[in-house]
Coordinates of N, CA and C in Angstrom, one line a residue:
M1 N 68.8 -0.8 -144.4 CA 68.8 -0.6 -145.5 C 67.9 -1.6 -146.4
N2 N 67.6 -1.4 -147.5 CA 66.4 -2.3 -148.3 C 67.1 -2.9 -149.5
G3 N 68.4 -2.7 -149.7 CA 69.2 -3.3 -150.2 C 69.4 -2.1 -151.5
G4 N 69.7 -2.6 -153.0 CA 69.8 -1.7 -153.9 C 71.4 -0.8 -153.6
M5 N 71.5 0.0 -154.5 CA 72.7 0.7 -154.4 C 73.0 2.1 -153.7
H6 N 73.8 2.4 -152.5 CA 74.2 2.7 -151.8 C 75.1 3.6 -152.0
E7 N 75.6 5.0 -151.2 CA 77.1 5.2 -151.2 C 77.9 4.7 -149.6
I8 N 78.8 4.2 -150.0 CA 79.4 3.8 -148.4 C 80.8 4.6 -148.3
S9 N 81.1 5.5 -149.4 CA 82.4 5.9 -149.2 C 82.7 7.1 -148.3
V10 N 84.3 7.5 -148.2 CA 84.5 8.6 -147.3 C 83.4 9.6 -147.3
P11 N 83.0 10.1 -146.2 CA 82.0 11.4 -146.4 C 82.6 12.4 -146.6
R12 N 82.0 13.5 -147.5 CA 82.8 14.5 -147.9 C 83.6 15.5 -146.8
N13 N 82.9 15.5 -145.6 CA 82.9 16.5 -144.6 C 84.7 15.9 -144.1
V14 N 84.8 14.5 -143.9 CA 86.1 13.6 -144.0 C 86.6 14.0 -144.8
A15 N 86.9 13.4 -145.7 CA 87.7 13.8 -147.1 C 88.1 15.2 -147.1
A16 N 87.1 16.4 -146.8 CA 87.9 17.3 -146.8 C 89.3 17.7 -146.1
H17 N 89.7 16.9 -145.3 CA 90.7 16.6 -144.2 C 91.4 15.7 -144.4
R18 N 92.2 15.2 -146.1 CA 92.3 14.2 -146.5 C 94.0 14.2 -146.4
D19 N 94.4 16.3 -145.5 CA 95.6 16.5 -145.3 C 95.9 15.9 -144.1
N20 N 94.8 15.5 -143.3 CA 95.5 15.1 -141.9 C 95.8 13.3 -141.6
F21 N 95.4 12.7 -143.2 CA 95.5 11.5 -143.2 C 96.9 11.0 -144.2
L22 N 97.4 9.8 -144.0 CA 98.7 9.1 -144.6 C 98.3 8.2 -145.7
L23 N 97.9 8.4 -146.8 CA 97.7 7.3 -147.5 C 98.9 6.1 -147.7
V24 N 98.7 5.0 -147.7 CA 99.6 4.4 -147.5 C 99.0 2.8 -148.9
S25 N 100.1 2.6 -149.4 CA 100.3 1.5 -150.0 C 100.8 0.5 -150.3
G26 N 100.5 -0.9 -150.5 CA 101.5 -2.2 -150.3 C 101.4 -2.2 -148.6
V27 N 102.5 -3.5 -148.1 CA 102.2 -3.6 -146.6 C 103.2 -2.5 -145.8
R28 N 102.7 -2.2 -145.3 CA 103.3 -1.1 -144.2 C 103.3 -1.2 -142.9
E29 N 104.3 -1.2 -142.0 CA 104.4 -1.6 -140.7 C 104.3 -0.2 -140.4
I30 N 103.5 -0.2 -139.6 CA 103.1 1.1 -138.9 C 103.4 1.5 -137.6
F31 N 104.0 0.2 -136.9 CA 104.6 0.4 -135.6 C 105.3 -1.2 -135.3
P32 N 106.3 -1.3 -134.7 CA 107.0 -2.5 -134.4 C 106.3 -3.7 -134.6
D33 N 106.1 -4.7 -135.3 CA 105.5 -5.9 -135.6 C 104.1 -5.7 -135.4
T34 N 103.7 -4.4 -136.3 CA 102.1 -4.2 -136.3 C 102.4 -3.9 -138.2
F35 N 101.4 -4.5 -139.0 CA 101.2 -4.3 -140.6 C 100.2 -3.8 -140.9
L36 N 99.7 -2.9 -141.9 CA 98.9 -2.8 -142.7 C 99.1 -3.8 -143.9
V37 N 98.3 -4.8 -144.2 CA 98.5 -5.4 -145.3 C 97.1 -5.3 -145.9
P38 N 97.7 -5.3 -147.5 CA 96.3 -4.6 -148.6 C 95.8 -6.2 -148.9
H39 N 94.7 -5.7 -149.7 CA 94.1 -7.0 -150.2 C 94.4 -7.3 -151.6
N40 N 95.1 -7.8 -152.6 CA 95.8 -8.0 -153.7 C 95.2 -9.1 -154.5
T41 N 95.0 -10.2 -153.7 CA 94.6 -11.4 -154.4 C 93.9 -11.4 -155.9
G42 N 94.6 -11.8 -156.8 CA 94.1 -11.8 -158.2 C 92.8 -12.5 -158.3
G43 N 91.7 -11.8 -158.8 CA 90.5 -12.2 -158.7 C 89.6 -12.3 -158.3
L44 N 89.5 -11.0 -157.2 CA 88.6 -10.4 -156.4 C 87.5 -10.3 -156.7
A45 N 87.1 -9.2 -157.6 CA 86.5 -9.1 -158.5 C 84.9 -9.7 -158.4
R46 N 85.8 -11.1 -158.6 CA 84.4 -12.3 -158.7 C 83.7 -12.3 -157.8
I47 N 84.2 -12.0 -156.9 CA 83.9 -11.8 -155.0 C 82.7 -10.9 -154.9
G48 N 83.6 -9.6 -155.8 CA 82.6 -8.4 -155.5 C 81.2 -8.4 -155.8
E49 N 81.3 -9.1 -157.4 CA 80.4 -9.4 -157.8 C 79.5 -10.6 -157.5
K50 N 79.7 -11.4 -157.0 CA 78.9 -12.6 -156.3 C 78.1 -12.0 -155.4
K51 N 78.8 -11.2 -154.7 CA 77.8 -10.2 -153.4 C 77.6 -8.9 -153.6
G52 N 77.7 -8.8 -155.0 CA 76.6 -7.4 -155.4 C 77.2 -6.2 -154.8
L53 N 78.8 -6.4 -154.5 CA 79.5 -5.0 -154.0 C 80.3 -4.3 -155.4
Y54 N 79.9 -2.8 -155.4 CA 80.3 -2.2 -157.0 C 81.3 -0.9 -156.3
K55 N 81.9 -0.4 -157.2 CA 83.2 0.8 -156.6 C 82.9 1.5 -158.1
S56 N 82.9 2.3 -158.3 CA 82.5 3.5 -159.1 C 84.1 3.7 -159.5
R57 N 84.6 3.5 -161.0 CA 85.5 3.9 -161.5 C 85.1 4.5 -163.4
N58 N 85.6 5.9 -162.7 CA 85.2 6.4 -164.7 C 84.0 6.6 -164.8
G59 N 83.4 7.1 -163.2 CA 81.9 7.1 -163.6 C 80.9 5.8 -164.0
Q60 N 81.9 4.4 -163.4 CA 80.8 3.5 -164.5 C 80.9 2.5 -163.0
N61 N 79.9 1.8 -162.6 CA 79.5 0.6 -161.4 C 80.8 -0.6 -162.1
V62 N 81.8 -1.0 -161.3 CA 82.6 -1.9 -162.0 C 82.2 -3.3 -160.4
P63 N 82.7 -4.4 -160.3 CA 82.7 -5.3 -159.2 C 83.6 -4.8 -158.4
D64 N 83.5 -4.4 -157.1 CA 84.6 -4.5 -156.0 C 85.9 -5.4 -156.3
D65 N 87.0 -4.6 -156.5 CA 88.3 -6.3 -156.1 C 88.8 -5.9 -155.2
F66 N 88.1 -4.6 -153.7 CA 88.6 -4.7 -152.3 C 90.2 -4.2 -152.6
A67 N 90.7 -3.6 -153.5 CA 92.4 -3.5 -153.4 C 92.1 -2.1 -152.5
H68 N 91.2 -1.2 -152.1 CA 91.2 -0.1 -150.9 C 91.2 -1.0 -150.1
E69 N 90.9 -2.2 -149.5 CA 90.9 -2.2 -148.3 C 92.3 -2.9 -147.3
Q70 N 92.3 -2.7 -145.9 CA 93.3 -3.3 -145.5 C 93.0 -4.2 -144.2
S71 N 94.0 -5.5 -143.7 CA 93.9 -5.7 -142.3 C 94.7 -5.3 -141.7
L72 N 94.9 -5.3 -140.6 CA 95.5 -5.0 -139.7 C 96.3 -6.2 -138.7
V73 N 97.8 -6.3 -139.1 CA 98.2 -7.5 -138.5 C 99.3 -7.6 -137.6
I74 N 99.3 -8.3 -136.4 CA 100.1 -8.1 -135.3 C 101.1 -8.9 -135.2
D75 N 102.5 -9.0 -135.1 CA 103.0 -10.1 -135.4 C 103.4 -10.3 -133.5
T76 N 102.8 -11.5 -133.0 CA 103.3 -11.5 -131.5 C 103.6 -13.5 -131.5
E77 N 104.3 -13.5 -129.7 CA 104.9 -14.2 -129.8 C 104.0 -15.6 -130.2
N78 N 102.8 -15.4 -129.5 CA 101.3 -16.6 -129.9 C 101.8 -16.9 -131.8
G79 N 101.8 -16.0 -132.6 CA 101.7 -15.7 -133.9 C 100.9 -14.6 -134.4
L80 N 100.8 -14.8 -135.6 CA 100.0 -13.2 -136.1 C 98.7 -13.5 -135.8
I81 N 98.1 -12.2 -135.6 CA 96.5 -11.8 -135.1 C 95.7 -10.9 -136.1
V82 N 95.2 -11.4 -137.2 CA 94.6 -10.6 -138.0 C 93.2 -10.0 -137.8
F83 N 92.9 -8.8 -137.7 CA 92.3 -7.7 -137.3 C 91.9 -7.3 -138.7
N84 N 90.4 -7.6 -139.0 CA 89.9 -7.4 -140.3 C 88.3 -6.3 -140.2
S85 N 87.3 -5.8 -141.0 CA 86.3 -5.3 -140.7 C 85.1 -6.2 -141.0
C86 N 84.9 -6.4 -142.3 CA 84.0 -7.2 -143.2 C 84.6 -8.6 -143.6
S87 N 86.1 -8.7 -144.4 CA 86.6 -9.4 -144.8 C 85.9 -9.9 -145.9
H88 N 85.7 -8.7 -146.8 CA 84.9 -9.0 -147.9 C 85.9 -9.6 -149.3
A89 N 87.4 -9.2 -148.8 CA 88.2 -10.4 -149.6 C 88.1 -11.9 -149.4
G90 N 87.6 -12.3 -148.5 CA 87.5 -13.6 -148.1 C 88.6 -14.1 -147.2
A91 N 88.0 -14.5 -146.2 CA 89.2 -14.9 -144.8 C 89.8 -15.9 -145.3
A92 N 89.7 -16.6 -146.1 CA 90.9 -17.5 -146.6 C 92.4 -17.0 -147.1
N93 N 91.8 -15.5 -148.3 CA 92.4 -14.9 -148.7 C 93.4 -13.9 -148.0
I94 N 92.7 -13.1 -147.1 CA 93.6 -12.3 -146.1 C 94.1 -13.1 -145.1
I95 N 93.6 -15.0 -144.7 CA 95.2 -15.3 -143.7 C 96.4 -15.6 -144.3
R96 N 96.3 -15.6 -145.8 CA 97.2 -16.0 -146.8 C 97.9 -14.8 -147.0
E97 N 97.2 -13.5 -147.2 CA 98.2 -12.5 -147.8 C 98.5 -11.7 -146.2
A98 N 98.2 -12.1 -145.3 CA 98.8 -11.9 -144.1 C 100.1 -12.8 -143.5
R99 N 100.1 -14.0 -143.6 CA 101.0 -14.8 -143.7 C 102.6 -14.3 -144.6
E100 N 101.9 -14.5 -145.8 CA 102.9 -14.2 -147.1 C 103.8 -12.7 -146.0
A101 N 102.8 -11.7 -145.9 CA 103.6 -10.1 -146.1 C 104.5 -10.7 -144.5
C102 N 104.1 -11.2 -143.5 CA 104.8 -11.3 -142.5 C 105.9 -12.8 -142.3
G103 N 105.8 -13.2 -143.6 CA 107.4 -14.1 -143.2 C 106.5 -15.4 -143.4
R104 N 105.1 -15.8 -143.7 CA 104.8 -17.3 -143.5 C 104.5 -17.5 -142.4
K105 N 104.3 -16.9 -140.9 CA 104.3 -17.0 -139.6 C 102.9 -17.5 -139.5
Q106 N 102.6 -18.5 -138.7 CA 101.3 -18.9 -138.4 C 100.6 -17.8 -138.0
V107 N 99.0 -17.7 -138.1 CA 98.1 -17.1 -138.0 C 97.5 -17.8 -136.1
F108 N 97.7 -16.9 -135.2 CA 96.8 -17.7 -134.1 C 95.4 -17.0 -134.2
A109 N 95.4 -15.8 -134.2 CA 93.5 -15.4 -133.9 C 93.7 -14.4 -135.1
Y110 N 92.2 -14.7 -135.6 CA 91.1 -13.9 -136.6 C 90.4 -13.1 -136.0
V111 N 90.3 -11.7 -136.2 CA 89.0 -10.7 -135.6 C 88.5 -10.3 -136.0
G112 N 87.2 -10.4 -136.8 CA 86.5 -9.6 -137.2 C 85.2 -10.3 -138.3
G113 N 84.1 -9.1 -139.0 CA 83.3 -10.0 -139.4 C 83.4 -10.8 -140.9
L114 N 82.8 -11.3 -140.9 CA 83.1 -12.7 -142.2 C 82.1 -12.4 -143.4
H115 N 81.1 -11.4 -143.0 CA 80.2 -10.8 -144.5 C 79.6 -12.3 -144.5
M116 N 79.1 -12.7 -143.8 CA 77.8 -14.5 -143.8 C 76.3 -13.6 -144.0
K117 N 75.9 -12.7 -142.9 CA 74.9 -12.0 -142.9 C 74.5 -11.7 -144.1
G118 N 72.7 -12.3 -144.4 CA 72.1 -12.2 -145.6 C 70.7 -12.2 -144.6
K119 N 69.6 -11.6 -145.6 CA 68.2 -11.3 -145.6 C 67.3 -11.8 -146.5
E120 N 66.1 -12.7 -145.9 CA 65.3 -13.4 -147.0 C 64.1 -13.5 -146.1
N121 N 62.6 -12.7 -146.8 CA 61.9 -13.0 -146.3 C 61.6 -12.0 -145.3
G122 N 62.4 -11.0 -144.9 CA 62.3 -10.3 -143.5 C 63.4 -10.9 -142.6
R123 N 63.9 -12.0 -142.6 CA 64.4 -12.4 -141.5 C 65.8 -12.3 -141.7
E124 N 67.0 -12.7 -140.9 CA 68.3 -12.9 -141.2 C 68.7 -14.2 -141.4
I125 N 69.2 -14.5 -142.3 CA 70.1 -15.7 -142.5 C 71.5 -15.7 -143.3
C126 N 72.1 -17.3 -143.3 CA 73.4 -17.2 -143.4 C 73.6 -17.0 -145.0
A127 N 74.3 -16.4 -146.0 CA 74.0 -15.8 -147.3 C 75.1 -17.2 -147.5
F128 N 76.1 -17.8 -146.8 CA 76.9 -18.6 -147.6 C 75.9 -20.0 -147.3
S129 N 76.1 -20.7 -148.4 CA 75.8 -22.1 -149.0 C 76.9 -23.5 -147.4
E130 N 76.1 -24.1 -147.5 CA 77.0 -25.1 -146.6 C 78.3 -25.4 -147.0
S131 N 78.4 -25.5 -148.4 CA 79.9 -25.7 -149.0 C 80.9 -24.8 -148.7
E132 N 80.2 -23.2 -148.8 CA 81.0 -22.0 -148.3 C 81.5 -22.0 -147.0
I133 N 80.9 -22.4 -146.3 CA 80.9 -22.7 -144.8 C 82.0 -23.3 -144.6
D134 N 82.0 -24.8 -144.7 CA 82.6 -25.8 -145.0 C 84.1 -25.7 -145.0
A135 N 84.1 -24.7 -146.3 CA 85.6 -24.0 -146.8 C 85.9 -23.3 -145.7
L136 N 85.1 -22.0 -145.9 CA 85.9 -21.2 -144.5 C 86.4 -22.0 -143.1
C137 N 85.5 -23.2 -142.6 CA 86.1 -23.3 -141.4 C 87.4 -24.4 -141.8
D138 N 87.3 -24.8 -143.1 CA 88.4 -25.8 -143.4 C 89.6 -25.0 -143.4
A139 N 89.5 -23.7 -143.9 CA 90.6 -22.7 -143.7 C 91.1 -22.4 -142.2
F140 N 90.4 -22.1 -141.7 CA 90.8 -21.9 -140.4 C 91.6 -23.1 -139.9
L141 N 91.0 -24.1 -139.7 CA 91.3 -25.3 -139.5 C 92.6 -25.7 -140.0
R142 N 92.8 -25.8 -141.5 CA 94.1 -25.7 -142.1 C 95.0 -25.2 -141.4
E143 N 94.9 -23.8 -141.0 CA 95.9 -23.0 -140.6 C 96.4 -22.9 -139.5
G144 N 95.5 -23.6 -138.7 CA 95.3 -24.0 -136.8 C 95.2 -23.0 -136.3
I145 N 93.9 -21.5 -136.7 CA 93.7 -21.0 -136.1 C 93.1 -21.5 -134.9
A146 N 93.9 -20.5 -133.8 CA 93.2 -20.8 -132.2 C 92.1 -20.3 -131.6
E147 N 91.6 -18.7 -131.9 CA 90.8 -17.8 -131.5 C 90.2 -17.4 -132.4
I148 N 89.3 -17.2 -132.9 CA 88.5 -16.6 -133.7 C 87.2 -16.0 -133.1
Y149 N 87.1 -14.6 -133.1 CA 86.3 -13.1 -133.0 C 85.9 -12.6 -133.7
T150 N 84.1 -13.3 -134.1 CA 83.6 -12.2 -135.5 C 82.0 -11.8 -134.7
G151 N 81.6 -10.9 -135.3 CA 80.3 -10.1 -135.2 C 80.1 -9.5 -136.6
H152 N 79.2 -8.5 -136.2 CA 79.0 -7.7 -136.7 C 78.1 -8.3 -138.0
C153 N 78.8 -8.3 -139.2 CA 78.2 -8.8 -140.6 C 78.7 -10.2 -140.8
T154 N 78.8 -10.8 -140.0 CA 78.5 -12.6 -140.0 C 77.2 -13.2 -139.5
G155 N 76.5 -12.1 -138.5 CA 75.2 -12.4 -138.5 C 74.8 -13.5 -137.5
A156 N 73.8 -13.9 -136.5 CA 73.7 -14.7 -135.8 C 73.5 -16.1 -136.6
P157 N 73.0 -16.6 -137.7 CA 73.1 -17.7 -138.2 C 74.5 -17.9 -138.9
G158 N 75.1 -17.4 -139.4 CA 76.4 -17.8 -139.6 C 77.3 -18.0 -138.5
F159 N 77.3 -17.1 -137.2 CA 78.1 -17.5 -136.5 C 77.8 -18.8 -135.2
E160 N 76.3 -18.9 -135.6 CA 75.9 -20.6 -135.2 C 76.3 -21.5 -135.6
A161 N 76.5 -21.6 -137.1 CA 77.0 -22.6 -138.5 C 78.6 -22.8 -137.9
L162 N 79.5 -21.5 -137.7 CA 81.2 -21.5 -137.5 C 81.2 -22.5 -136.0
Q163 N 79.8 -22.0 -134.9 CA 80.6 -22.7 -134.0 C 80.3 -23.9 -134.2
R164 N 79.4 -24.5 -134.6 CA 78.6 -26.0 -134.7 C 79.8 -26.7 -135.4
R165 N 80.7 -25.8 -136.0 CA 81.7 -26.6 -136.6 C 82.6 -26.4 -136.0
L166 N 83.4 -25.3 -135.5 CA 84.4 -24.8 -135.4 C 84.5 -24.7 -133.1
G167 N 83.3 -25.4 -132.8 CA 83.3 -25.1 -131.1 C 83.7 -24.3 -130.7
D168 N 84.4 -24.1 -129.5 CA 84.9 -23.0 -128.3 C 86.2 -22.2 -129.2
R169 N 86.7 -22.4 -129.9 CA 88.1 -21.5 -130.8 C 86.8 -20.2 -131.7
V170 N 85.7 -20.3 -131.4 CA 84.9 -19.1 -132.2 C 84.0 -18.2 -131.0
H171 N 84.1 -17.0 -131.0 CA 83.7 -16.2 -130.3 C 83.0 -15.1 -130.6
R172 N 81.9 -14.7 -130.1 CA 81.1 -13.3 -130.2 C 82.0 -12.1 -129.9
L173 N 82.3 -11.3 -131.1 CA 82.7 -10.4 -131.1 C 81.5 -8.7 -130.8
T174 N 81.3 -8.5 -129.4 CA 80.5 -7.6 -129.4 C 81.1 -6.2 -128.7
T175 N 80.0 -5.3 -129.3 CA 80.5 -3.8 -128.5 C 81.0 -4.0 -127.3
G176 N 82.5 -3.4 -126.8 CA 82.9 -3.4 -125.5 C 83.0 -4.1 -124.7
L177 N 83.4 -5.7 -125.8 CA 84.1 -6.7 -125.4 C 85.8 -6.5 -125.3
R178 N 86.1 -7.0 -124.0 CA 87.5 -6.8 -123.6 C 88.1 -8.2 -123.6
F179 N 89.1 -8.8 -124.6 CA 90.0 -10.2 -124.5 C 91.1 -9.8 -124.5
E180 N 91.6 -11.1 -124.0 CA 92.9 -10.7 -124.1 C 93.8 -12.0 -125.1
I181 N 94.5 -11.3 -125.7 CA 95.2 -13.1 -126.7 C 96.8 -12.6 -126.6

């Protein structure tokens, strides 16, 4: 991808089967101790604007507020495990939302991309500033998160920055990886 606006919504051939999907809003328990948690922290559109992520509303492009995104949260005996794709809403916000939705329980593990990957002059970079990396790591440490599995949009430079600060609690999330929590 060379940047610029491009469509990432549900493909028309999938949307045509809309009756096969259950649309949910709010926190939803889908199995015992397994929840879908929406991202509805106020002001998330500022993150969308800063990251250049937009959605179409009434034919106009507006900064994405990620209200359509959700995390899968599993309540285990060790604490909550939060699964997210790209963490567009910000990991600290997602962690807080998961804790609030599940009775403020401890988050034990965070699994998903952290949207840190960027490009500059044709090479991969970490798109987070040093202070943003520090704030993210501080949030993980403050929450006492023991295991962080990340990949995809975190990128190699972002992963390395996290691992320097957080050590062995950070693991690469790769295709085919099997892990037990």
